[in-house]
PDB file of C-alpha atoms in Angstrom:
ATOM      1  CA  MET S   1     -42.980 130.055   1.211  1.00 39.00           C
ATOM      2  CA  SER S   2     -39.942 132.090   2.150  1.00 41.00           C
ATOM      3  CA  LYS S   3     -38.015 131.319   5.261  1.00 39.00           C
ATOM      4  CA  VAL S   4     -36.772 133.906   7.723  1.00 48.00           C
ATOM      5  CA  GLN S   5     -33.923 133.480  10.151  1.00 48.00           C
ATOM      6  CA  LEU S   6     -33.641 134.629  13.748  1.00 42.00           C
ATOM      7  CA  LEU S   7     -30.080 135.401  14.852  1.00 40.00           C
ATOM      8  CA  ARG S   8     -28.512 134.878  18.205  1.00 35.00           C
ATOM      9  CA  PRO S   9     -25.892 137.468  19.137  1.00 35.00           C
ATOM     10  CA  ALA S  10     -23.334 134.731  18.408  1.00 32.00           C
ATOM     11  CA  LEU S  11     -24.742 134.614  14.850  1.00 32.00           C
ATOM     12  CA  ARG S  12     -26.368 131.171  15.076  1.00 29.00           C
ATOM     13  CA  ARG S  13     -29.258 131.247  12.614  1.00 31.00           C
ATOM     14  CA  VAL S  14     -32.566 129.487  13.192  1.00 28.00           C
ATOM     15  CA  ALA S  15     -34.922 129.198  10.231  1.00 32.00           C
ATOM     16  CA  VAL S  16     -38.613 129.475  11.079  1.00 31.00           C
ATOM     17  CA  SER S  17     -41.743 129.220   8.965  1.00 31.00           C
ATOM     18  CA  LEU S  18     -43.850 132.350   9.032  1.00 34.00           C
ATOM     19  CA  LEU S  19     -47.047 130.372   8.537  1.00 29.00           C
ATOM     20  CA  ALA S  20     -47.258 129.788  12.278  1.00 29.00           C
ATOM     21  CA  CYS S  21     -46.555 131.702  15.460  1.00 30.00           C
ATOM     22  CA  ALA S  22     -42.841 131.493  16.223  1.00 34.00           C
ATOM     23  CA  LEU S  23     -41.395 132.160  19.642  1.00 27.00           C
ATOM     24  CA  VAL S  24     -37.866 130.785  19.830  1.00 30.00           C
ATOM     25  CA  LEU S  25     -36.685 130.722  23.412  1.00 28.00           C
ATOM     26  CA  GLY S  26     -33.101 131.753  23.903  1.00 30.00           C
ATOM     27  CA  THR S  27     -32.922 133.840  20.751  1.00 34.00           C
ATOM     28  CA  MET S  28     -32.932 137.592  20.790  1.00 38.00           C
ATOM     29  CA  ALA S  29     -35.797 138.076  18.341  1.00 47.00           C
ATOM     30  CA  VAL S  30     -39.493 137.291  18.759  1.00 44.00           C
ATOM     31  CA  VAL S  31     -41.965 136.845  15.910  1.00 47.00           C
ATOM     32  CA  SER S  32     -45.645 136.960  16.872  1.00 47.00           C
ATOM     33  CA  LEU S  33     -48.471 136.347  14.450  1.00 43.00           C
ATOM     34  CA  VAL S  34     -51.130 138.257  16.371  1.00 43.00           C
ATOM     35  CA  ALA S  35     -53.533 141.064  15.669  1.00 42.00           C
ATOM     36  CA  ALA S  36     -51.922 144.482  15.791  1.00 42.00           C
ATOM     37  CA  THR S  37     -53.626 147.821  16.130  1.00 43.00           C
ATOM     38  CA  SER S  38     -53.173 149.779  12.929  1.00 43.00           C
ATOM     39  CA  ALA S  39     -52.055 153.351  13.336  1.00 47.00           C
ATOM     40  CA  SER S  40     -53.824 156.168  11.583  1.00 53.00           C
ATOM     41  CA  ALA S  41     -52.155 157.835   8.614  1.00 68.00           C
ATOM     42  CA  GLN S  42     -49.161 159.881   9.672  1.00 78.00           C
ATOM     43  CA  SER S  43     -48.415 163.428   8.634  1.00 77.00           C
ATOM     44  CA  CYS S  44     -45.693 163.648   6.015  1.00 85.00           C
ATOM     45  CA  THR S  45     -43.536 166.456   7.400  1.00 86.00           C
ATOM     46  CA  GLY S  46     -39.880 167.283   7.877  1.00 94.00           C
ATOM     47  CA  ASP S  47     -37.187 166.999   5.211  1.00 98.00           C
ATOM     48  CA  THR S  48     -39.296 165.996   2.203  1.00 98.00           C
ATOM     49  CA  TRP S  49     -38.283 164.392  -1.089  1.00 98.00           C
ATOM     50  CA  THR S  50     -39.110 166.799  -3.921  1.00 97.00           C
ATOM     51  CA  GLY S  51     -37.715 164.884  -6.908  1.00 95.00           C
ATOM     52  CA  THR S  52     -39.014 161.952  -8.929  1.00 94.00           C
ATOM     53  CA  SER S  53     -36.373 159.230  -9.252  1.00 95.00           C
ATOM     54  CA  GLY S  54     -32.920 159.871  -7.875  1.00 97.00           C
ATOM     55  CA  SER S  55     -30.236 159.301  -5.275  1.00 98.00           C
ATOM     56  CA  TRP S  56     -30.701 159.861  -1.544  1.00 98.00           C
ATOM     57  CA  THR S  57     -27.501 161.947  -1.522  1.00 98.00           C
ATOM     58  CA  ASP S  58     -28.701 164.467  -4.125  1.00 98.00           C
ATOM     59  CA  SER S  59     -29.355 167.567  -2.033  1.00 98.00           C
ATOM     60  CA  SER S  60     -31.360 169.245  -4.813  1.00 98.00           C
ATOM     61  CA  ASP S  61     -34.075 166.598  -4.433  1.00 98.00           C
ATOM     62  CA  TRP S  62     -34.754 167.403  -0.766  1.00 98.00           C
ATOM     63  CA  SER S  63     -36.673 170.311   0.713  1.00 98.00           C
ATOM     64  CA  GLU S  64     -33.992 170.866   3.369  1.00 97.00           C
ATOM     65  CA  GLY S  65     -30.946 169.199   1.822  1.00 98.00           C
ATOM     66  CA  VAL S  66     -29.701 165.656   2.343  1.00 98.00           C
ATOM     67  CA  PRO S  67     -31.243 164.353   5.598  1.00 98.00           C
ATOM     68  CA  THR S  68     -29.117 164.033   8.724  1.00 97.00           C
ATOM     69  CA  SER S  69     -29.501 162.063  11.933  1.00 97.00           C
ATOM     70  CA  ALA S  70     -31.532 164.933  13.429  1.00 96.00           C
ATOM     71  CA  ASP S  71     -34.172 164.898  10.692  1.00 97.00           C
ATOM     72  CA  ALA S  72     -37.636 163.463  10.334  1.00 97.00           C
ATOM     73  CA  VAL S  73     -37.936 162.465   6.679  1.00 98.00           C
ATOM     74  CA  CYS S  74     -40.829 162.136   4.235  1.00 98.00           C
ATOM     75  CA  ILE S  75     -40.907 160.385   0.856  1.00 98.00           C
ATOM     76  CA  GLU S  76     -44.333 160.954  -0.664  1.00 97.00           C
ATOM     77  CA  ALA S  77     -45.816 160.359  -4.119  1.00 97.00           C
ATOM     78  CA  THR S  78     -48.826 162.557  -4.804  1.00 92.00           C
ATOM     79  CA  SER S  79     -49.473 162.555  -8.560  1.00 91.00           C
ATOM     80  CA  SER S  80     -46.684 160.413 -10.038  1.00 95.00           C
ATOM     81  CA  PRO S  81     -44.411 157.626  -8.774  1.00 97.00           C
ATOM     82  CA  VAL S  82     -41.190 158.510  -6.957  1.00 98.00           C
ATOM     83  CA  SER S  83     -38.166 156.325  -6.240  1.00 98.00           C
ATOM     84  CA  VAL S  84     -35.195 157.039  -3.980  1.00 98.00           C
ATOM     85  CA  ALA S  85     -32.014 154.926  -4.140  1.00 98.00           C
ATOM     86  CA  MET S  86     -29.775 154.735  -1.063  1.00 98.00           C
ATOM     87  CA  SER S  87     -26.331 153.201  -1.599  1.00 97.00           C
ATOM     88  CA  SER S  88     -24.439 154.607   1.411  1.00 97.00           C
ATOM     89  CA  ASN S  89     -25.005 154.205   5.136  1.00 98.00           C
ATOM     90  CA  GLU S  90     -27.523 156.794   6.344  1.00 98.00           C
ATOM     91  CA  THR S  91     -29.119 157.723   9.679  1.00 98.00           C
ATOM     92  CA  VAL S  92     -32.306 159.701  10.322  1.00 98.00           C
ATOM     93  CA  GLU S  93     -34.594 160.278  13.263  1.00 97.00           C
ATOM     94  CA  SER S  94     -37.645 158.783  11.521  1.00 97.00           C
ATOM     95  CA  ILE S  95     -39.237 158.318   8.097  1.00 98.00           C
ATOM     96  CA  VAL S  96     -42.663 158.160   6.450  1.00 98.00           C
ATOM     97  CA  VAL S  97     -42.944 156.554   2.990  1.00 98.00           C
ATOM     98  CA  VAL S  98     -46.373 156.946   1.375  1.00 97.00           C
ATOM     99  CA  GLY S  99     -47.874 156.870  -2.111  1.00 96.00           C
ATOM    100  CA  SER S 100     -51.265 157.951  -3.403  1.00 95.00           C
ATOM    101  CA  SER S 101     -52.362 155.016  -5.595  1.00 96.00           C
ATOM    102  CA  ALA S 102     -51.265 151.643  -6.965  1.00 95.00           C
ATOM    103  CA  THR S 103     -49.563 153.446  -9.851  1.00 95.00           C
ATOM    104  CA  ASP S 104     -48.310 156.464  -7.916  1.00 97.00           C
ATOM    105  CA  THR S 105     -46.101 154.666  -5.431  1.00 98.00           C
ATOM    106  CA  ALA S 106     -43.274 155.965  -3.259  1.00 98.00           C
ATOM    107  CA  THR S 107     -40.252 153.641  -3.092  1.00 98.00           C
ATOM    108  CA  LEU S 108     -37.099 153.687  -0.968  1.00 98.00           C
ATOM    109  CA  ASP S 109     -34.456 151.205  -2.119  1.00 98.00           C
ATOM    110  CA  VAL S 110     -31.778 150.515   0.514  1.00 98.00           C
ATOM    111  CA  GLU S 111     -28.992 149.036  -1.634  1.00 97.00           C
ATOM    112  CA  ALA S 112     -26.189 147.141   0.126  1.00 97.00           C
ATOM    113  CA  SER S 113     -26.091 149.713   2.925  1.00 97.00           C
ATOM    114  CA  THR S 114     -27.435 150.369   6.422  1.00 97.00           C
ATOM    115  CA  PHE S 115     -30.383 152.694   7.016  1.00 98.00           C
ATOM    116  CA  ALA S 116     -30.759 153.525  10.718  1.00 98.00           C
ATOM    117  CA  LEU S 117     -33.840 154.958  12.469  1.00 97.00           C
ATOM    118  CA  THR S 118     -32.790 156.438  15.792  1.00 96.00           C
ATOM    119  CA  THR S 119     -35.518 158.017  17.924  1.00 95.00           C
ATOM    120  CA  GLY S 120     -38.873 158.355  16.166  1.00 93.00           C
ATOM    121  CA  ASP S 121     -41.424 155.781  15.053  1.00 96.00           C
ATOM    122  CA  SER S 122     -41.497 155.295  11.288  1.00 97.00           C
ATOM    123  CA  TYR S 123     -44.199 154.271   8.831  1.00 97.00           C
ATOM    124  CA  VAL S 124     -44.486 152.592   5.448  1.00 98.00           C
ATOM    125  CA  GLU S 125     -47.987 153.679   4.553  1.00 97.00           C
ATOM    126  CA  SER S 126     -50.397 152.749   1.782  1.00 97.00           C
ATOM    127  CA  ASP S 127     -48.669 152.565  -1.646  1.00 97.00           C
ATOM    128  CA  GLY S 128     -45.311 153.075   0.059  1.00 98.00           C
ATOM    129  CA  ILE S 129     -42.538 150.528  -0.519  1.00 98.00           C
ATOM    130  CA  VAL S 130     -39.219 150.009   1.259  1.00 98.00           C
ATOM    131  CA  ASP S 131     -36.892 147.443  -0.333  1.00 98.00           C
ATOM    132  CA  VAL S 132     -33.817 146.254   1.568  1.00 97.00           C
ATOM    133  CA  GLU S 133     -31.644 145.002  -1.288  1.00 97.00           C
ATOM    134  CA  THR S 134     -28.459 142.981  -1.003  1.00 96.00           C
ATOM    135  CA  THR S 135     -25.892 142.845  -3.769  1.00 94.00           C
ATOM    136  CA  SER S 136     -22.733 140.888  -4.473  1.00 92.00           C
ATOM    137  CA  SER S 137     -20.821 143.725  -2.808  1.00 90.00           C
ATOM    138  CA  GLY S 138     -22.491 143.497   0.580  1.00 94.00           C
ATOM    139  CA  ASN S 139     -25.336 143.070   3.048  1.00 96.00           C
ATOM    140  CA  ALA S 140     -28.208 145.509   3.515  1.00 97.00           C
ATOM    141  CA  GLN S 141     -29.884 146.497   6.774  1.00 96.00           C
ATOM    142  CA  LEU S 142     -32.897 148.475   7.933  1.00 96.00           C
ATOM    143  CA  GLU S 143     -32.033 149.182  11.570  1.00 96.00           C
ATOM    144  CA  ASP S 144     -34.322 150.480  14.310  1.00 94.00           C
ATOM    145  CA  SER S 145     -32.959 151.566  17.666  1.00 94.00           C
ATOM    146  CA  SER S 146     -34.323 150.627  21.073  1.00 93.00           C
ATOM    147  CA  GLY S 147     -37.812 152.061  21.607  1.00 93.00           C
ATOM    148  CA  VAL S 148     -38.367 152.716  17.885  1.00 96.00           C
ATOM    149  CA  THR S 149     -41.197 151.026  15.961  1.00 96.00           C
ATOM    150  CA  LEU S 150     -41.311 150.616  12.214  1.00 97.00           C
ATOM    151  CA  GLU S 151     -44.915 150.057  11.149  1.00 97.00           C
ATOM    152  CA  VAL S 152     -45.904 148.686   7.763  1.00 98.00           C
ATOM    153  CA  GLU S 153     -49.466 149.893   7.473  1.00 97.00           C
ATOM    154  CA  SER S 154     -52.278 148.383   5.415  1.00 97.00           C
ATOM    155  CA  GLY S 155     -51.369 148.821   1.747  1.00 97.00           C
ATOM    156  CA  GLY S 156     -47.701 149.401   2.581  1.00 98.00           C
ATOM    157  CA  GLN S 157     -44.888 147.028   1.705  1.00 98.00           C
ATOM    158  CA  LEU S 158     -41.528 146.110   3.232  1.00 98.00           C
ATOM    159  CA  ASP S 159     -39.412 143.873   1.001  1.00 97.00           C
ATOM    160  CA  THR S 160     -36.033 142.226   0.905  1.00 97.00           C
ATOM    161  CA  SER S 161     -34.384 141.319  -2.373  1.00 96.00           C
ATOM    162  CA  GLY S 162     -31.073 140.170  -3.828  1.00 95.00           C
ATOM    163  CA  THR S 163     -29.395 136.861  -4.573  1.00 91.00           C
ATOM    164  CA  ALA S 164     -26.242 137.308  -2.486  1.00 92.00           C
ATOM    165  CA  ASN S 165     -25.411 138.150   1.137  1.00 94.00           C
ATOM    166  CA  ILE S 166     -27.932 138.950   3.898  1.00 95.00           C
ATOM    167  CA  ALA S 167     -30.820 141.400   4.293  1.00 96.00           C
ATOM    168  CA  TYR S 168     -31.239 142.368   7.957  1.00 96.00           C
ATOM    169  CA  LEU S 169     -34.480 143.810   9.326  1.00 96.00           C
ATOM    170  CA  GLY S 170     -34.572 145.554  12.688  1.00 93.00           C
ATOM    171  CA  TYR S 171     -32.057 145.717  15.516  1.00 90.00           C
ATOM    172  CA  GLN S 172     -33.318 146.677  18.989  1.00 91.00           C
ATOM    173  CA  GLY S 173     -36.760 148.128  18.241  1.00 95.00           C
ATOM    174  CA  ALA S 174     -39.955 146.642  16.830  1.00 96.00           C
ATOM    175  CA  ILE S 175     -41.526 145.919  13.452  1.00 97.00           C
ATOM    176  CA  VAL S 176     -45.322 145.881  13.204  1.00 97.00           C
ATOM    177  CA  ASN S 177     -46.693 144.514   9.938  1.00 97.00           C
ATOM    178  CA  ASP S 178     -50.273 145.351   9.016  1.00 98.00           C
ATOM    179  CA  GLY S 179     -49.422 145.353   5.313  1.00 98.00           C
ATOM    180  CA  THR S 180     -47.191 143.092   3.217  1.00 98.00           C
ATOM    181  CA  MET S 181     -43.655 141.850   3.698  1.00 97.00           C
ATOM    182  CA  GLU S 182     -42.086 140.058   0.727  1.00 96.00           C
ATOM    183  CA  LEU S 183     -38.864 138.476   1.919  1.00 94.00           C
ATOM    184  CA  ALA S 184     -37.259 137.517  -1.389  1.00 91.00           C
ATOM    185  CA  ALA S 185     -33.580 137.976  -0.562  1.00 87.00           C
ATOM    186  CA  ALA S 186     -31.404 134.873  -0.589  1.00 86.00           C
ATOM    187  CA  THR S 187     -31.246 135.212   3.206  1.00 91.00           C
ATOM    188  CA  SER S 188     -33.564 137.476   5.226  1.00 93.00           C
ATOM    189  CA  VAL S 189     -32.930 137.954   8.942  1.00 92.00           C
ATOM    190  CA  PHE S 190     -34.897 139.543  11.765  1.00 91.00           C
ATOM    191  CA  TRP S 191     -31.873 140.849  13.600  1.00 84.00           C
ATOM    192  CA  ASN S 192     -30.862 140.754  17.266  1.00 81.00           C
ATOM    193  CA  ASP S 193     -33.423 142.164  19.756  1.00 81.00           C
ATOM    194  CA  VAL S 194     -36.120 143.180  17.262  1.00 90.00           C
ATOM    195  CA  ASP S 195     -39.722 142.210  18.100  1.00 93.00           C
ATOM    196  CA  VAL S 196     -41.916 141.442  15.084  1.00 94.00           C
ATOM    197  CA  THR S 197     -45.695 141.531  15.271  1.00 96.00           C
ATOM    198  CA  ASN S 198     -47.544 140.394  12.173  1.00 97.00           C
ATOM    199  CA  SER S 199     -51.236 140.737  11.310  1.00 96.00           C
ATOM    200  CA  GLY S 200     -50.638 141.280   7.609  1.00 97.00           C
ATOM    201  CA  THR S 201     -48.995 139.087   4.986  1.00 97.00           C
ATOM    202  CA  ILE S 202     -45.448 137.725   5.007  1.00 94.00           C
ATOM    203  CA  ASP S 203     -44.284 135.914   1.868  1.00 90.00           C
TER     204      ASP S 203
END
């Protein structure tokens, strides 16, 4: 069973087992293993990925060019798998990642960079995958601002991976897991003020 760490602002790490409810007083993160209300499927609108496999910064693969901090973003696989690699720090308003079947998945790979969600709730829906991947060159972080919820819906997956450095999940918002979280990075951290509610699977 993987271990997850909760960080104090002073960077003291506390490892907790995710087999049981964990509420660590004095830390800035709360993990609750309680039932969560699953949201209905979200509309995939805004700046939409139009390519197959490629880089986040390739403007030709987006319906409205490379997303900016003012954009709602959609990565959707309808009839074939798609994969988007992010290797630079990026900020968007919100994102929906959704596939159409177990073979036609939509994947966002955040590679040794920070991906920030600023104002809108975001969703990893069925057959959608977000992987926060560390490398020998640096940490990786999926960051949600205050008031923002990232929901991993049933059939969706939020992963960490990598054998070096730290994969950070959250910041000041909330993560709701109704799907699967596979925390396989050497060190996975629920960061700072993030609240985590789990009614799915965390490995």
